[in-house]
XYZ file of C-alpha atoms in Angstrom:
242
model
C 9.847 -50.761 26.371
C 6.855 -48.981 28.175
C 7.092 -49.458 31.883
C 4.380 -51.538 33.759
C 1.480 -49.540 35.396
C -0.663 -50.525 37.706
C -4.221 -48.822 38.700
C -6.059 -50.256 41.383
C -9.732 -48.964 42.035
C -11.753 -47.561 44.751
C -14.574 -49.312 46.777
C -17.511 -50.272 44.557
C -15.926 -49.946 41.392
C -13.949 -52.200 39.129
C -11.281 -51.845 36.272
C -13.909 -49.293 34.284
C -13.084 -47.131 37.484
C -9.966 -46.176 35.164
C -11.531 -45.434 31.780
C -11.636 -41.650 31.494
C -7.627 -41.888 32.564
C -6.498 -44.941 29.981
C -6.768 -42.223 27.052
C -4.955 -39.712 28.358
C -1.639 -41.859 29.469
C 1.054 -42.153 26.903
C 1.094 -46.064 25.525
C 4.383 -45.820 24.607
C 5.977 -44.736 28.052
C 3.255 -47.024 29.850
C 1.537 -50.570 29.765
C -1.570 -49.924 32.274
C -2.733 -53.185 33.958
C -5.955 -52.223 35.881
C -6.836 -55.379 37.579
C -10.449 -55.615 39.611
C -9.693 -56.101 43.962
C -11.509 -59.105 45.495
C -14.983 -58.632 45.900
C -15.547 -56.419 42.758
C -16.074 -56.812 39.253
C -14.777 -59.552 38.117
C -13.138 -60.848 41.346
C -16.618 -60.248 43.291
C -16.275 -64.175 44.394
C -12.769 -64.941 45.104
C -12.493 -65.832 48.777
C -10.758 -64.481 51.047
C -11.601 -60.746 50.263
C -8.834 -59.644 52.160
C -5.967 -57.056 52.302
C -3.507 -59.903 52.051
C -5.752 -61.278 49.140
C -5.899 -58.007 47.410
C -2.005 -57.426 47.870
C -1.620 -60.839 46.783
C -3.602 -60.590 43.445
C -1.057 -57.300 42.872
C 1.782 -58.404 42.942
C 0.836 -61.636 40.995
C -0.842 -59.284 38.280
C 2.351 -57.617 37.551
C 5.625 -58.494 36.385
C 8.960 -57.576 37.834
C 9.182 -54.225 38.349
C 5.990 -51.795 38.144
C 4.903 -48.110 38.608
C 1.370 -48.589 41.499
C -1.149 -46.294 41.577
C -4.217 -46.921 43.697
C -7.351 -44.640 44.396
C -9.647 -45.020 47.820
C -9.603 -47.749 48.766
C -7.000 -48.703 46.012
C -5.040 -46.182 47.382
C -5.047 -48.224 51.106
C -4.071 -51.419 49.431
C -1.384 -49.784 47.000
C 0.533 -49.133 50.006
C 0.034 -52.421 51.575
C 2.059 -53.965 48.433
C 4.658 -51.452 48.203
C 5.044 -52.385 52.028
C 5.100 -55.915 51.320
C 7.479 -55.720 48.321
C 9.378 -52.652 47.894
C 11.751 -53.689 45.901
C 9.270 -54.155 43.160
C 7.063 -50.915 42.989
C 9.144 -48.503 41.875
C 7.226 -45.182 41.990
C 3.787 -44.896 44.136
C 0.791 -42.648 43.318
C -1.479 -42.658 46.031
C -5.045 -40.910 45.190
C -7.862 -39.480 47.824
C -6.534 -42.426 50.104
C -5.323 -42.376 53.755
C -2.806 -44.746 56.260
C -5.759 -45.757 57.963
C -7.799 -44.351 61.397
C -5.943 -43.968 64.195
C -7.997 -42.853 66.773
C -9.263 -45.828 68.673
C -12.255 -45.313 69.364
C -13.125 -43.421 65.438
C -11.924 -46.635 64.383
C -14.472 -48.605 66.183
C -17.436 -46.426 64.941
C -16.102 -46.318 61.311
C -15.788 -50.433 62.230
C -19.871 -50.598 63.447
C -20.921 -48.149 60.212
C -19.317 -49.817 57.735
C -20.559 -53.169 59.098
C -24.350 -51.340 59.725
C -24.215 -50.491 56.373
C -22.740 -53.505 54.932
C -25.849 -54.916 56.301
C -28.326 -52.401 54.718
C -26.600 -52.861 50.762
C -26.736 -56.581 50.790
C -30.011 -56.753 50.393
C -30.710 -54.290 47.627
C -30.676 -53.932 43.799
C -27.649 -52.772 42.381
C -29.462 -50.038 41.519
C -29.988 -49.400 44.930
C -27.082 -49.252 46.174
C -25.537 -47.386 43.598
C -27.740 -44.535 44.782
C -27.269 -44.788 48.231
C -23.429 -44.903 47.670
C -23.554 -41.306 45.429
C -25.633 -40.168 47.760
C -22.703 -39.703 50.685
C -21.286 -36.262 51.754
C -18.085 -37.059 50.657
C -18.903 -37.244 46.855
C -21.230 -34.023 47.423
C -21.107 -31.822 44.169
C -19.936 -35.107 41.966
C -19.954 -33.652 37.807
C -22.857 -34.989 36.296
C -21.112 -36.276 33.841
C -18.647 -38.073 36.389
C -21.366 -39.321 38.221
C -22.967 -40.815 35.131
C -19.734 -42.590 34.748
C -19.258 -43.525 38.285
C -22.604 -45.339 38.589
C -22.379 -47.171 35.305
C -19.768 -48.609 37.004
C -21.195 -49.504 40.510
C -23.446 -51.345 38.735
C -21.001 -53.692 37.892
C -20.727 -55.791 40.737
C -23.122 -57.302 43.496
C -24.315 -55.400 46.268
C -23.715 -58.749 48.532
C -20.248 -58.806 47.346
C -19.723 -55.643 47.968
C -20.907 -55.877 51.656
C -18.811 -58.666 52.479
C -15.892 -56.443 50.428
C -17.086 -53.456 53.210
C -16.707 -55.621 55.760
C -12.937 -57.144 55.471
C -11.368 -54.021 53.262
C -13.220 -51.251 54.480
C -11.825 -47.856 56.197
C -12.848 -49.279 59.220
C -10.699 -52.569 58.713
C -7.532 -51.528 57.992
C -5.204 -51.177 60.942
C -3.712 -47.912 60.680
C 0.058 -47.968 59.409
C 1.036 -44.431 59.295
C 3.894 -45.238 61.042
C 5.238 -47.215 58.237
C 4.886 -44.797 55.516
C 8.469 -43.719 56.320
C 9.683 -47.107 54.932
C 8.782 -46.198 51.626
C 11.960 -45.064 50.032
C 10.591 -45.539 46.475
C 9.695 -41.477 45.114
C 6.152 -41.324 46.223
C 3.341 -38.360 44.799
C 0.136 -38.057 46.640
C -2.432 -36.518 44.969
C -6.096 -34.959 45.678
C -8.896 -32.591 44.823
C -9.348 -29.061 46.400
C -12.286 -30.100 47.432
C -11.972 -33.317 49.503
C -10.935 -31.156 52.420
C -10.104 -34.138 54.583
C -7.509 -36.153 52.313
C -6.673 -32.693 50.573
C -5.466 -32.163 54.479
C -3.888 -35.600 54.526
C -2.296 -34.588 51.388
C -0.755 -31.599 52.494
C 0.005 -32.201 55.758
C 0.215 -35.623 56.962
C 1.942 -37.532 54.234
C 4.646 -35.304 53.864
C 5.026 -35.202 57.127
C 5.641 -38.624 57.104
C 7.265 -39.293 53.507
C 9.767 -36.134 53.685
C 10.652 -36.909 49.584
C 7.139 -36.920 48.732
C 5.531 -34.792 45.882
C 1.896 -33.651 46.331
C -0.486 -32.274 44.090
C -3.974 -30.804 45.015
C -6.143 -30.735 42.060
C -7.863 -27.401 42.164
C -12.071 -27.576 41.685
C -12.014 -31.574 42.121
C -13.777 -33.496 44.950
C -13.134 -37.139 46.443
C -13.361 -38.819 42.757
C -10.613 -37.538 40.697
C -10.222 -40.429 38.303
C -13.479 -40.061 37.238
C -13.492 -36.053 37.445
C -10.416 -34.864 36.781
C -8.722 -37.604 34.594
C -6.381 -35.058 32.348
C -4.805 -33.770 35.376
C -4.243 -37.072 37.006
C -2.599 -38.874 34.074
C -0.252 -35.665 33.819
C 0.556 -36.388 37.534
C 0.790 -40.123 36.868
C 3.562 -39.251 34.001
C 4.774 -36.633 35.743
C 4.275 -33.897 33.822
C 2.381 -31.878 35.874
């Protein structure tokens, strides 16, 4: 029987977020559920949008036992739930993602920008903000094709959910828990792109700094957007057979 996989998405996307991987996993060794996270896609009104909400929505998604991979933001919330229920997630891949700002007073600006520009989307087309969002550093040198992808799917939710979704489940929300990661006794595989020098850091440096059984893979010539990017590579990592 295939085991359960779960994909969780990054900020602004939805389940789509996972389409260029779905292909390239093996159906028989895995059953993907790619559920959307509150204030996206389909879930753009549930109520709370919250990290307990999202974790919440997880583990009620999946049953029993379940391999959890989360990108981004996805990523933040994937650990959340193997936090909250170890004893369920039984392998963690953890995508472009990070434990959460620990610097005080970083925290508090990434707290006022994320709430500055939660204010500034809300108002606009979807359209709109789908171009703003591409147009941060971060995603700098995005694949056109990717990024034709990537904004087909911003376009699938609200910009006003999506600033409320900034807001409760952004970076800046999170309360750091990087001194938790070494409760995760579950094997663990970080992965990111050559690229994304800041998580490709995290990657490298941090996490298995933290998680001393953790595998890591840097995706060579990828940026902050692997799923949509480099999908081959990451559904080898996902199976392992990278």
């Amino acid at each position: 029987m295939p085991d359960t996989l779960v994909l969780l998405h990054g900020f602004g996307g939805t389940h789509r977020a996972w389409d260029p991987v779905l292909p390239e996993l093996d159906h028989e060794r895995y059953n993907p559920i790619v559920p959307d996270l509150r204030g996206h896609g389909t879930k753009a009104v549930v109520r709370p949008v919250s990290f307990d909400g999202c974790v919440a929505d997880v583990l009620a998604a999946a049953p029993g036992q379940f391999v959890l991979c989360g990108y981004s933001m996805g990523g933040r919330i994937a650990q959340l739930v193997a936090l909250a229920a170890p004893e369920r997630v039984s392998r963690l891949v953890l995508v472009a993602t990070s434990a959460g700002i620990e610097d005080a007073a970083a925290r508090a600006a990434r707290v006022a920008d994320d709430r500055a520009l939660a204010d500034e989307i809300e108002g606009m087309s979807a359209e709109a903000f789908a171009d703003r969002w591409m147009a941060q550093p971060i995603f700098a040198g995005t694949p056109p094709e990717a990024a034709a992808v990537w904004r087909a799917d911003l376009l699938r939710s609200d910009p006003r959910d999506l600033a409320e979704a900034l807001r409760t489940i952004g970076g800046g929300a999170m309360e750091p828990f990087w001194d938790r990661l070494g409760e995760l006794t579950m094997p663990v595989t970080i992965v990111a792109g050559s690229r994304d020098e800041k998580f490709a850091r995290w990657a490298t440096e941090r996490y298995p700094a933290l998680i001393s059984h953790a595998e890591v893979h840097v995706i060579d010539g990828a940026g902050h957007g692997i799923p949509r990017e480099a999908p081959r590579e990451l559904a080898a990592i996902i199976q392992g057979a990278a």
